[in-house]
mmCIF file of C-alpha atoms in Angstrom:
data_model
loop_
_atom_site.group_PDB
_atom_site.id
_atom_site.type_symbol
_atom_site.label_atom_id
_atom_site.label_comp_id
_atom_site.label_asym_id
_atom_site.label_seq_id
_atom_site.Cartn_x
_atom_site.Cartn_y
_atom_site.Cartn_z
ATOM 1 C CA MET A 26 5.015 2.663 -31.578
ATOM 2 C CA GLU A 27 8.358 4.054 -30.427
ATOM 3 C CA LEU A 28 8.866 5.254 -26.904
ATOM 4 C CA GLY A 29 8.495 9.008 -26.937
ATOM 5 C CA ALA A 30 6.232 8.994 -29.996
ATOM 6 C CA ALA A 31 2.497 9.135 -29.635
ATOM 7 C CA GLN A 32 -0.501 8.991 -31.898
ATOM 8 C CA ASN A 33 -2.427 12.229 -32.020
ATOM 9 C CA PRO A 34 -5.852 11.715 -33.595
ATOM 10 C CA ASN A 35 -7.208 14.509 -31.380
ATOM 11 C CA PRO A 36 -10.906 13.645 -31.598
ATOM 12 C CA ASN A 37 -11.597 15.894 -28.621
ATOM 13 C CA PRO A 38 -9.649 19.160 -28.994
ATOM 14 C CA ASP A 39 -11.305 20.624 -25.883
ATOM 15 C CA ALA A 40 -9.883 17.971 -23.544
ATOM 16 C CA PRO A 41 -6.774 18.972 -21.552
ATOM 17 C CA PRO A 42 -3.530 17.523 -22.960
ATOM 18 C CA ILE A 43 -2.119 14.500 -21.147
ATOM 19 C CA SER A 44 1.388 15.007 -19.807
ATOM 20 C CA ALA A 45 4.097 13.178 -21.719
ATOM 21 C CA TYR A 46 5.647 12.507 -18.310
ATOM 22 C CA TYR A 47 2.850 10.097 -17.422
ATOM 23 C CA GLN A 48 3.023 8.374 -20.785
ATOM 24 C CA THR A 49 6.763 7.943 -20.227
ATOM 25 C CA ARG A 50 6.277 6.603 -16.713
ATOM 26 C CA ALA A 51 3.767 4.116 -18.057
ATOM 27 C CA GLU A 52 6.306 2.844 -20.590
ATOM 28 C CA HIS A 53 9.031 2.512 -17.947
ATOM 29 C CA HIS A 54 6.968 0.767 -15.332
ATOM 30 C CA GLY A 55 4.837 -1.391 -17.590
ATOM 31 C CA VAL A 56 1.824 -0.382 -15.525
ATOM 32 C CA VAL A 57 -0.343 0.850 -18.349
ATOM 33 C CA SER A 58 -1.293 -1.397 -21.221
ATOM 34 C CA SER A 59 -1.268 -0.490 -24.903
ATOM 35 C CA ASP A 60 -5.054 -0.247 -24.653
ATOM 36 C CA TRP A 61 -4.641 2.366 -21.923
ATOM 37 C CA LEU A 62 -2.280 4.395 -24.106
ATOM 38 C CA ALA A 63 -4.664 4.077 -27.037
ATOM 39 C CA HIS A 64 -7.434 5.373 -24.793
ATOM 40 C CA ALA A 65 -5.193 8.247 -23.739
ATOM 41 C CA ALA A 66 -4.467 9.149 -27.344
ATOM 42 C CA ALA A 67 -8.154 9.033 -28.210
ATOM 43 C CA ALA A 68 -9.132 11.113 -25.185
ATOM 44 C CA ALA A 69 -6.923 14.141 -25.762
ATOM 45 C CA ALA A 70 -4.232 15.709 -27.867
ATOM 46 C CA LEU A 71 -0.946 14.131 -26.831
ATOM 47 C CA PRO A 72 2.105 16.304 -27.524
ATOM 48 C CA THR A 73 4.787 14.347 -29.302
ATOM 49 C CA PRO A 74 8.063 14.777 -27.359
ATOM 50 C CA GLY A 75 10.615 16.594 -29.477
ATOM 51 C CA ALA A 76 8.120 17.298 -32.236
ATOM 52 C CA ASP A 77 7.930 21.019 -31.618
ATOM 53 C CA ALA A 78 8.336 23.692 -34.238
ATOM 54 C CA ALA A 79 12.101 23.336 -34.108
ATOM 55 C CA GLY A 80 11.810 19.597 -34.579
ATOM 56 C CA VAL A 81 9.681 20.091 -37.698
ATOM 57 C CA GLU A 82 12.291 22.429 -39.136
ATOM 58 C CA ASP A 83 15.043 19.916 -38.334
ATOM 59 C CA ALA A 84 13.289 17.314 -40.447
ATOM 60 C CA ALA A 85 13.650 19.446 -43.572
ATOM 61 C CA ALA A 86 16.984 21.048 -42.716
ATOM 62 C CA PRO A 87 20.508 19.616 -43.078
ATOM 63 C CA PRO A 88 21.692 17.276 -40.301
ATOM 64 C CA PRO A 89 21.842 19.248 -37.041
ATOM 65 C CA SER A 90 25.130 20.039 -35.379
ATOM 66 C CA PRO A 91 25.919 17.710 -32.465
ATOM 67 C CA GLY A 92 24.448 18.811 -29.157
ATOM 68 C CA THR A 93 21.374 20.691 -30.439
ATOM 69 C CA GLY A 94 19.171 18.590 -32.689
ATOM 70 C CA GLY A 95 20.753 15.348 -31.426
ATOM 71 C CA VAL A 96 20.136 15.983 -27.736
ATOM 72 C CA ILE A 97 16.611 14.523 -27.895
ATOM 73 C CA GLU A 98 17.884 11.353 -29.575
ATOM 74 C CA GLU A 99 20.604 10.964 -26.950
ATOM 75 C CA PHE A 100 18.057 11.653 -24.206
ATOM 76 C CA ASN A 101 15.681 9.016 -25.600
ATOM 77 C CA SER A 102 18.449 6.412 -25.812
ATOM 78 C CA TRP A 103 19.144 6.869 -22.085
ATOM 79 C CA ARG A 104 15.469 7.144 -21.223
ATOM 80 C CA ARG A 105 14.832 3.645 -22.572
ATOM 81 C CA LYS A 106 17.119 2.134 -19.950
ATOM 82 C CA PRO A 107 14.873 0.715 -17.182
ATOM 83 C CA GLU A 108 17.003 2.027 -14.313
ATOM 84 C CA ALA A 109 17.692 5.486 -15.744
ATOM 85 C CA ALA A 110 15.413 8.199 -14.438
ATOM 86 C CA GLU A 111 14.272 10.851 -16.871
ATOM 87 C CA ALA A 112 16.410 13.459 -15.105
ATOM 88 C CA VAL A 113 19.522 11.247 -15.303
ATOM 89 C CA ALA A 114 18.865 10.722 -19.013
ATOM 90 C CA ALA A 115 18.845 14.514 -19.439
ATOM 91 C CA ILE A 116 22.148 14.858 -17.556
ATOM 92 C CA MET A 117 23.786 12.207 -19.742
ATOM 93 C CA ALA A 118 22.402 13.800 -22.898
ATOM 94 C CA LEU A 119 23.757 17.238 -21.940
ATOM 95 C CA THR A 120 27.170 15.727 -21.216
ATOM 96 C CA ALA A 121 27.094 14.225 -24.719
ATOM 97 C CA VAL A 122 26.311 17.694 -26.080
ATOM 98 C CA ILE A 123 29.568 19.012 -24.621
ATOM 99 C CA ARG A 124 31.540 16.006 -25.836
ATOM 100 C CA SER A 125 30.329 16.309 -29.452
ATOM 101 C CA SER A 126 30.251 20.114 -29.662
ATOM 102 C CA ARG A 127 32.057 21.868 -32.517
ATOM 103 C CA ALA A 128 32.222 25.155 -30.627
ATOM 104 C CA THR A 129 35.605 26.907 -30.585
ATOM 105 C CA THR A 130 35.034 29.264 -27.638
ATOM 106 C CA MET A 131 33.528 28.929 -24.182
ATOM 107 C CA MET A 132 30.814 31.423 -25.065
ATOM 108 C CA GLU A 133 29.754 29.375 -28.091
ATOM 109 C CA LEU A 134 29.769 26.190 -26.033
ATOM 110 C CA GLU A 135 27.654 27.686 -23.236
ATOM 111 C CA ILE A 136 25.140 29.032 -25.777
ATOM 112 C CA GLU A 137 24.939 25.608 -27.437
ATOM 113 C CA LEU A 138 24.502 23.916 -24.062
ATOM 114 C CA LYS A 139 21.781 26.377 -23.049
ATOM 115 C CA LYS A 140 19.875 25.714 -26.284
ATOM 116 C CA ALA A 141 20.113 21.962 -25.715
ATOM 117 C CA SER A 142 18.921 22.367 -22.120
ATOM 118 C CA ASP A 143 15.951 24.481 -23.221
ATOM 119 C CA LYS A 144 15.053 21.918 -25.867
ATOM 120 C CA LEU A 145 15.064 19.118 -23.302
ATOM 121 C CA LYS A 146 12.907 21.134 -20.900
ATOM 122 C CA SER A 147 10.406 21.888 -23.655
ATOM 123 C CA TRP A 148 10.148 18.148 -24.428
ATOM 124 C CA ASP A 149 7.739 17.979 -21.489
ATOM 125 C CA ALA A 150 7.200 21.241 -19.639
ATOM 126 C CA THR A 151 5.182 19.425 -16.947
ATOM 127 C CA SER A 152 8.100 17.239 -15.794
ATOM 128 C CA ILE A 153 9.552 18.886 -12.682
ATOM 129 C CA SER A 154 12.547 16.558 -12.361
ATOM 130 C CA LEU A 155 13.524 17.047 -16.018
ATOM 131 C CA SER A 156 13.525 20.832 -15.716
ATOM 132 C CA ALA A 157 15.313 20.779 -12.345
ATOM 133 C CA ALA A 158 18.002 18.386 -13.601
ATOM 134 C CA CYS A 159 18.730 20.598 -16.628
ATOM 135 C CA ASP A 160 19.005 23.706 -14.438
ATOM 136 C CA LEU A 161 21.220 21.945 -11.891
ATOM 137 C CA PHE A 162 23.444 20.572 -14.649
ATOM 138 C CA MET A 163 23.968 24.054 -16.083
ATOM 139 C CA ARG A 164 24.878 25.408 -12.648
ATOM 140 C CA PHE A 165 27.096 22.476 -11.665
ATOM 141 C CA VAL A 166 29.052 22.349 -14.923
ATOM 142 C CA THR A 167 29.489 26.035 -15.791
ATOM 143 C CA ARG A 168 29.406 27.856 -12.459
ATOM 144 C CA THR A 169 33.117 28.691 -12.016
ATOM 145 C CA SER A 170 34.884 31.606 -13.665
ATOM 146 C CA HIS A 171 38.231 29.756 -13.680
ATOM 147 C CA LEU A 172 37.240 28.125 -16.945
ATOM 148 C CA GLU A 173 37.466 31.499 -18.677
ATOM 149 C CA HIS A 174 41.213 31.629 -17.990
ATOM 150 C CA GLU A 175 41.976 28.137 -19.335
ATOM 151 C CA LYS A 176 42.687 27.185 -22.921
ATOM 152 C CA PHE A 177 39.493 26.129 -24.649
ATOM 153 C CA ASP A 178 40.394 22.447 -25.086
ATOM 154 C CA ALA A 179 41.356 22.173 -21.423
ATOM 155 C CA ALA A 180 38.186 23.975 -20.334
ATOM 156 C CA LYS A 181 36.039 21.717 -22.513
ATOM 157 C CA SER A 182 37.673 18.625 -21.023
ATOM 158 C CA ARG A 183 36.970 20.033 -17.553
ATOM 159 C CA LEU A 184 33.302 20.508 -18.478
ATOM 160 C CA ILE A 185 33.025 16.942 -19.768
ATOM 161 C CA GLU A 186 34.663 15.663 -16.581
ATOM 162 C CA ARG A 187 32.174 17.620 -14.456
ATOM 163 C CA GLY A 188 29.220 16.450 -16.516
ATOM 164 C CA GLU A 189 30.278 12.820 -16.172
ATOM 165 C CA LYS A 190 30.783 13.289 -12.437
ATOM 166 C CA PHE A 191 27.329 14.820 -12.058
ATOM 167 C CA GLY A 192 25.841 11.935 -14.034
ATOM 168 C CA GLU A 193 27.675 9.388 -11.884
ATOM 169 C CA ILE A 194 26.443 11.056 -8.677
ATOM 170 C CA SER A 195 22.887 11.088 -10.019
ATOM 171 C CA LEU A 196 23.006 7.431 -11.052
ATOM 172 C CA LYS A 197 24.094 6.466 -7.536
ATOM 173 C CA ALA A 198 21.472 8.663 -5.839
ATOM 174 C CA ARG A 199 18.935 5.879 -5.231
ATOM 175 C CA LYS A 200 21.486 3.567 -3.642
ATOM 176 C CA THR A 201 22.709 6.395 -1.408
ATOM 177 C CA ILE A 202 19.159 7.140 -0.293
ATOM 178 C CA ALA A 203 18.488 3.450 0.308
ATOM 179 C CA MET A 204 21.475 3.210 2.648
ATOM 180 C CA LEU A 205 20.523 6.368 4.558
ATOM 181 C CA SER A 206 16.941 5.130 4.969
ATOM 182 C CA GLN A 207 17.727 1.848 6.701
ATOM 183 C CA ASP A 208 17.822 3.375 10.191
ATOM 184 C CA PHE A 209 14.162 4.342 9.817
ATOM 185 C CA ILE A 210 12.949 0.813 9.089
ATOM 186 C CA SER A 211 12.759 -1.392 12.156
ATOM 187 C CA ASP A 212 11.869 -5.056 12.513
ATOM 188 C CA GLY A 213 8.171 -5.672 12.821
ATOM 189 C CA CYS A 214 7.081 -2.311 11.384
ATOM 190 C CA THR A 215 4.252 -1.760 8.919
ATOM 191 C CA MET A 216 4.570 0.987 6.337
ATOM 192 C CA LEU A 217 2.290 2.530 3.748
ATOM 193 C CA VAL A 218 3.553 3.357 0.253
ATOM 194 C CA HIS A 219 1.664 5.267 -2.420
ATOM 195 C CA GLY A 220 1.944 4.436 -6.107
ATOM 196 C CA TYR A 221 5.166 3.269 -7.746
ATOM 197 C CA SER A 222 8.430 4.959 -6.805
ATOM 198 C CA ARG A 223 11.713 3.453 -7.919
ATOM 199 C CA VAL A 224 13.624 5.099 -5.093
ATOM 200 C CA VAL A 225 11.163 3.786 -2.472
ATOM 201 C CA LEU A 226 11.440 0.351 -4.065
ATOM 202 C CA GLU A 227 15.246 0.580 -3.782
ATOM 203 C CA VAL A 228 14.881 1.424 -0.068
ATOM 204 C CA LEU A 229 12.650 -1.595 0.545
ATOM 205 C CA LYS A 230 14.842 -3.913 -1.538
ATOM 206 C CA LEU A 231 17.865 -3.069 0.590
ATOM 207 C CA ALA A 232 15.882 -3.508 3.803
ATOM 208 C CA ALA A 233 14.733 -6.943 2.635
ATOM 209 C CA SER A 234 18.300 -7.922 1.661
ATOM 210 C CA ASN A 235 19.396 -6.877 5.171
ATOM 211 C CA ARG A 236 16.880 -9.433 6.469
ATOM 212 C CA LYS A 237 14.676 -6.864 8.127
ATOM 213 C CA LEU A 238 11.165 -8.075 8.828
ATOM 214 C CA PHE A 239 8.472 -5.598 7.848
ATOM 215 C CA ARG A 240 5.110 -5.391 6.129
ATOM 216 C CA VAL A 241 3.965 -3.010 3.392
ATOM 217 C CA LEU A 242 0.524 -1.675 2.549
ATOM 218 C CA CYS A 243 0.274 -0.368 -1.018
ATOM 219 C CA THR A 244 -2.444 1.947 -2.212
ATOM 220 C CA GLU A 245 -4.002 0.741 -5.432
ATOM 221 C CA GLY A 246 -2.962 3.956 -7.168
ATOM 222 C CA ARG A 247 -5.848 4.498 -9.540
ATOM 223 C CA PRO A 248 -6.414 5.369 -12.285
ATOM 224 C CA ASP A 249 -3.115 3.951 -13.583
ATOM 225 C CA ARG A 250 -2.832 1.261 -10.883
ATOM 226 C CA THR A 251 0.797 1.963 -10.037
ATOM 227 C CA GLY A 252 0.288 0.445 -6.578
ATOM 228 C CA LEU A 253 -0.433 -2.918 -8.165
ATOM 229 C CA ARG A 254 2.897 -2.745 -9.932
ATOM 230 C CA MET A 255 4.610 -1.891 -6.646
ATOM 231 C CA SER A 256 2.887 -4.757 -4.827
ATOM 232 C CA ASN A 257 3.991 -7.198 -7.536
ATOM 233 C CA GLU A 258 7.621 -6.062 -7.196
ATOM 234 C CA LEU A 259 7.520 -6.353 -3.401
ATOM 235 C CA ALA A 260 5.848 -9.760 -3.451
ATOM 236 C CA ALA A 261 8.582 -11.016 -5.800
ATOM 237 C CA LEU A 262 11.105 -9.987 -3.123
ATOM 238 C CA GLY A 263 9.250 -12.028 -0.495
ATOM 239 C CA ILE A 264 8.035 -8.938 1.372
ATOM 240 C CA PRO A 265 4.569 -9.319 2.966
ATOM 241 C CA VAL A 266 2.331 -6.845 1.128
ATOM 242 C CA LYS A 267 -1.339 -5.905 1.075
ATOM 243 C CA VAL A 268 -3.095 -3.731 -1.508
ATOM 244 C CA LEU A 269 -5.550 -1.083 -0.278
ATOM 245 C CA ILE A 270 -8.161 0.675 -2.310
ATOM 246 C CA ASP A 271 -7.251 4.339 -2.300
ATOM 247 C CA SER A 272 -10.199 5.331 -0.139
ATOM 248 C CA ALA A 273 -9.127 2.893 2.627
ATOM 249 C CA VAL A 274 -6.087 4.894 3.769
ATOM 250 C CA ALA A 275 -7.744 6.433 6.831
ATOM 251 C CA TYR A 276 -9.406 3.107 7.664
ATOM 252 C CA SER A 277 -5.996 1.366 7.721
ATOM 253 C CA MET A 278 -3.860 4.134 9.236
ATOM 254 C CA ASP A 279 -4.067 2.786 12.795
ATOM 255 C CA GLU A 280 -2.101 -0.336 11.781
ATOM 256 C CA ILE A 281 0.595 1.687 9.995
ATOM 257 C CA ASP A 282 3.826 2.782 11.686
ATOM 258 C CA MET A 283 5.077 5.106 8.949
ATOM 259 C CA VAL A 284 4.421 6.363 5.420
ATOM 260 C CA PHE A 285 7.072 6.200 2.676
ATOM 261 C CA VAL A 286 6.506 8.124 -0.561
ATOM 262 C CA GLY A 287 8.599 9.327 -3.461
ATOM 263 C CA ALA A 288 8.309 12.716 -5.150
ATOM 264 C CA ASP A 289 8.047 14.148 -8.629
ATOM 265 C CA GLY A 290 9.630 17.306 -7.266
ATOM 266 C CA VAL A 291 10.817 18.884 -4.009
ATOM 267 C CA VAL A 292 10.040 22.613 -3.871
ATOM 268 C CA GLU A 293 11.586 25.554 -2.037
ATOM 269 C CA SER A 294 9.149 25.449 0.868
ATOM 270 C CA GLY A 295 10.234 21.898 1.704
ATOM 271 C CA GLY A 296 6.953 20.510 0.400
ATOM 272 C CA ILE A 297 6.645 17.992 -2.416
ATOM 273 C CA ILE A 298 4.743 17.592 -5.643
ATOM 274 C CA ASN A 299 3.837 13.972 -6.213
ATOM 275 C CA MET A 300 1.212 11.573 -7.496
ATOM 276 C CA MET A 301 -2.376 12.569 -6.775
ATOM 277 C CA GLY A 302 -3.435 11.346 -3.348
ATOM 278 C CA THR A 303 -0.133 12.030 -1.568
ATOM 279 C CA TYR A 304 -1.541 15.143 0.093
ATOM 280 C CA GLN A 305 -4.545 13.405 1.602
ATOM 281 C CA ILE A 306 -2.390 10.511 2.839
ATOM 282 C CA ALA A 307 -0.057 12.996 4.546
ATOM 283 C CA LEU A 308 -3.041 14.784 6.109
ATOM 284 C CA VAL A 309 -4.407 11.554 7.565
ATOM 285 C CA ALA A 310 -0.982 10.429 8.783
ATOM 286 C CA HIS A 311 -0.316 13.813 10.410
ATOM 287 C CA SER A 312 -3.662 13.770 12.208
ATOM 288 C CA MET A 313 -2.839 10.321 13.634
ATOM 289 C CA ASN A 314 0.787 11.162 14.533
ATOM 290 C CA LYS A 315 2.338 8.848 11.959
ATOM 291 C CA PRO A 316 5.663 9.952 10.401
ATOM 292 C CA VAL A 317 5.754 10.665 6.682
ATOM 293 C CA TYR A 318 9.136 10.068 5.026
ATOM 294 C CA VAL A 319 9.886 11.290 1.505
ATOM 295 C CA ALA A 320 12.609 9.548 -0.513
ATOM 296 C CA ALA A 321 13.766 11.896 -3.268
ATOM 297 C CA GLU A 322 16.910 12.409 -5.320
ATOM 298 C CA SER A 323 18.547 15.845 -5.159
ATOM 299 C CA TYR A 324 18.103 16.343 -8.897
ATOM 300 C CA LYS A 325 14.388 16.682 -8.148
ATOM 301 C CA PHE A 326 14.972 19.817 -6.048
ATOM 302 C CA ALA A 327 13.248 22.559 -8.015
ATOM 303 C CA ARG A 328 13.119 26.312 -7.694
ATOM 304 C CA LEU A 329 9.361 26.381 -7.361
ATOM 305 C CA TYR A 330 7.193 27.787 -4.594
ATOM 306 C CA PRO A 331 3.568 26.700 -5.086
ATOM 307 C CA LEU A 332 1.117 28.535 -2.851
ATOM 308 C CA ASP A 333 -1.755 26.103 -3.282
ATOM 309 C CA GLN A 334 -2.908 23.084 -5.293
ATOM 310 C CA LYS A 335 -3.636 25.092 -8.434
ATOM 311 C CA ASP A 336 -0.345 26.996 -8.375
ATOM 312 C CA MET A 337 1.487 24.397 -10.481
ATOM 313 C CA THR A 338 1.945 23.602 -14.145
ATOM 314 C CA PRO A 339 -0.981 21.240 -14.781
ATOM 315 C CA ALA A 340 -0.298 17.615 -15.680
ATOM 316 C CA HIS A 341 -3.266 15.531 -16.787
ATOM 317 C CA ARG A 342 -3.953 11.837 -17.258
ATOM 318 C CA PRO A 343 -6.978 10.037 -18.668
ATOM 319 C CA ILE A 344 -9.597 8.709 -16.280
ATOM 320 C CA ASP A 345 -11.503 5.567 -17.219
ATOM 321 C CA PHE A 346 -14.270 4.682 -14.780
ATOM 322 C CA GLY A 347 -15.286 1.601 -16.750
ATOM 323 C CA VAL A 348 -18.728 3.055 -17.339
ATOM 324 C CA PRO A 349 -19.824 6.008 -19.455
ATOM 325 C CA VAL A 350 -19.618 9.406 -17.775
ATOM 326 C CA PRO A 351 -22.951 11.236 -18.120
ATOM 327 C CA ALA A 352 -22.970 14.182 -20.471
ATOM 328 C CA GLY A 353 -22.233 17.462 -18.730
ATOM 329 C CA VAL A 354 -20.323 15.855 -15.842
ATOM 330 C CA GLU A 355 -16.846 17.297 -15.377
ATOM 331 C CA VAL A 356 -14.001 14.890 -14.534
ATOM 332 C CA GLU A 357 -10.912 15.965 -12.567
ATOM 333 C CA THR A 358 -7.883 14.735 -14.526
ATOM 334 C CA SER A 359 -5.039 16.369 -12.572
ATOM 335 C CA ALA A 360 -2.245 13.861 -12.081
ATOM 336 C CA ARG A 361 -0.460 15.225 -9.031
ATOM 337 C CA ASP A 362 -0.920 17.318 -5.914
ATOM 338 C CA TYR A 363 1.174 19.478 -3.600
ATOM 339 C CA THR A 364 1.891 18.392 -0.024
ATOM 340 C CA PRO A 365 2.926 21.318 2.241
ATOM 341 C CA PRO A 366 6.017 20.838 4.435
ATOM 342 C CA GLN A 367 4.153 20.834 7.754
ATOM 343 C CA TYR A 368 2.732 17.397 6.931
ATOM 344 C CA LEU A 369 6.132 15.837 6.160
ATOM 345 C CA THR A 370 8.525 14.472 8.780
ATOM 346 C CA LEU A 371 11.841 14.028 6.944
ATOM 347 C CA LEU A 372 13.216 14.021 3.427
ATOM 348 C CA LEU A 373 15.644 11.172 2.749
ATOM 349 C CA THR A 374 17.936 12.394 -0.028
ATOM 350 C CA ASP A 375 21.376 11.685 -1.451
ATOM 351 C CA LEU A 376 22.444 14.963 0.200
ATOM 352 C CA GLY A 377 21.517 13.502 3.584
ATOM 353 C CA VAL A 378 18.478 13.275 5.828
ATOM 354 C CA LEU A 379 16.816 16.698 5.802
ATOM 355 C CA THR A 380 13.969 18.342 7.626
ATOM 356 C CA PRO A 381 11.605 20.195 5.284
ATOM 357 C CA SER A 382 12.811 23.543 6.679
ATOM 358 C CA VAL A 383 16.374 22.828 5.494
ATOM 359 C CA VAL A 384 15.388 22.294 1.855
ATOM 360 C CA SER A 385 15.519 26.000 1.043
ATOM 361 C CA ASP A 386 19.114 26.200 2.308
ATOM 362 C CA GLU A 387 20.099 23.157 0.249
ATOM 363 C CA LEU A 388 18.520 24.673 -2.855
ATOM 364 C CA ILE A 389 20.528 27.836 -2.347
ATOM 365 C CA GLN A 390 23.719 25.745 -2.135
ATOM 366 C CA LEU A 391 22.792 23.703 -5.201
ATOM 367 C CA TYR A 392 22.084 26.738 -7.360
ATOM 368 C CA LEU A 393 24.907 29.013 -6.166
#
């Protein structure tokens, strides 16, 4: 089965759809087995990325013009690279749209780019970083009016140059964050991490290479066991690590010096949307005066302002308890939660180290 394609037997049409984002993350991280994905497909209707109404029409139509129908293929080719985040893959795909465009005016090119961006965002409407990266790309690449006064070929070259620059900045984001984070990791400290975050892993890798001595507690990260994946990666680096069952966070908090988490998205309030369980970890840490640091790339900054836990686009994942669930018992399948800014200490980003209250100002700058 190709990455990005999913079986859709749909035996249970009443079950909530499972976010393609979590299927993608499973493929990237190797956390979820093929049996798990088969269970996911059997549990609910899985939307096939790119197989929307437009995609069906493309199958019967003549070959699409570069930059519209081909943007999903370009996106998927980048998405298969282990180190390329989904948002970075979108940025690279949109740059390829500009490069291969047959447009002859700036207006035509911007319309084509907007269509490609919308198609990428519809690939998985639940992915915050994908949507934010597309919006930021559009603003970063096309935001100046000077392009209107240049010859088209020169303006197009300028757009390609900007797109490539934005992609380069985004690819380097994790390393930038890792360097900025080193001052917060001291010898002898113990930190708690939740689930699997590639940017948090990059932070800890650099700390270990700098010969810092520290210990990590990883939550198990059920139901997809992402914490086990994280613990395996850390153990391979020679970092002392212990796995906690998710319900043991409060029990273990007194031996923890700090919490490090990633984020699916950073919202306008300065809060974060992340893997389910982040909110309760932040609550416990805050009550025990432990700092909570969020490592997040700037392409995850989204123009969203959730007011509560239900004020988000739902993203679901299958839950397997290992035993049958009694008939009539409802199971919560939400995959992520919202952590308000008052429970976060600092955000470590490629834009710098930010307090949650500064995020709104940075978003304004990013989208101007």
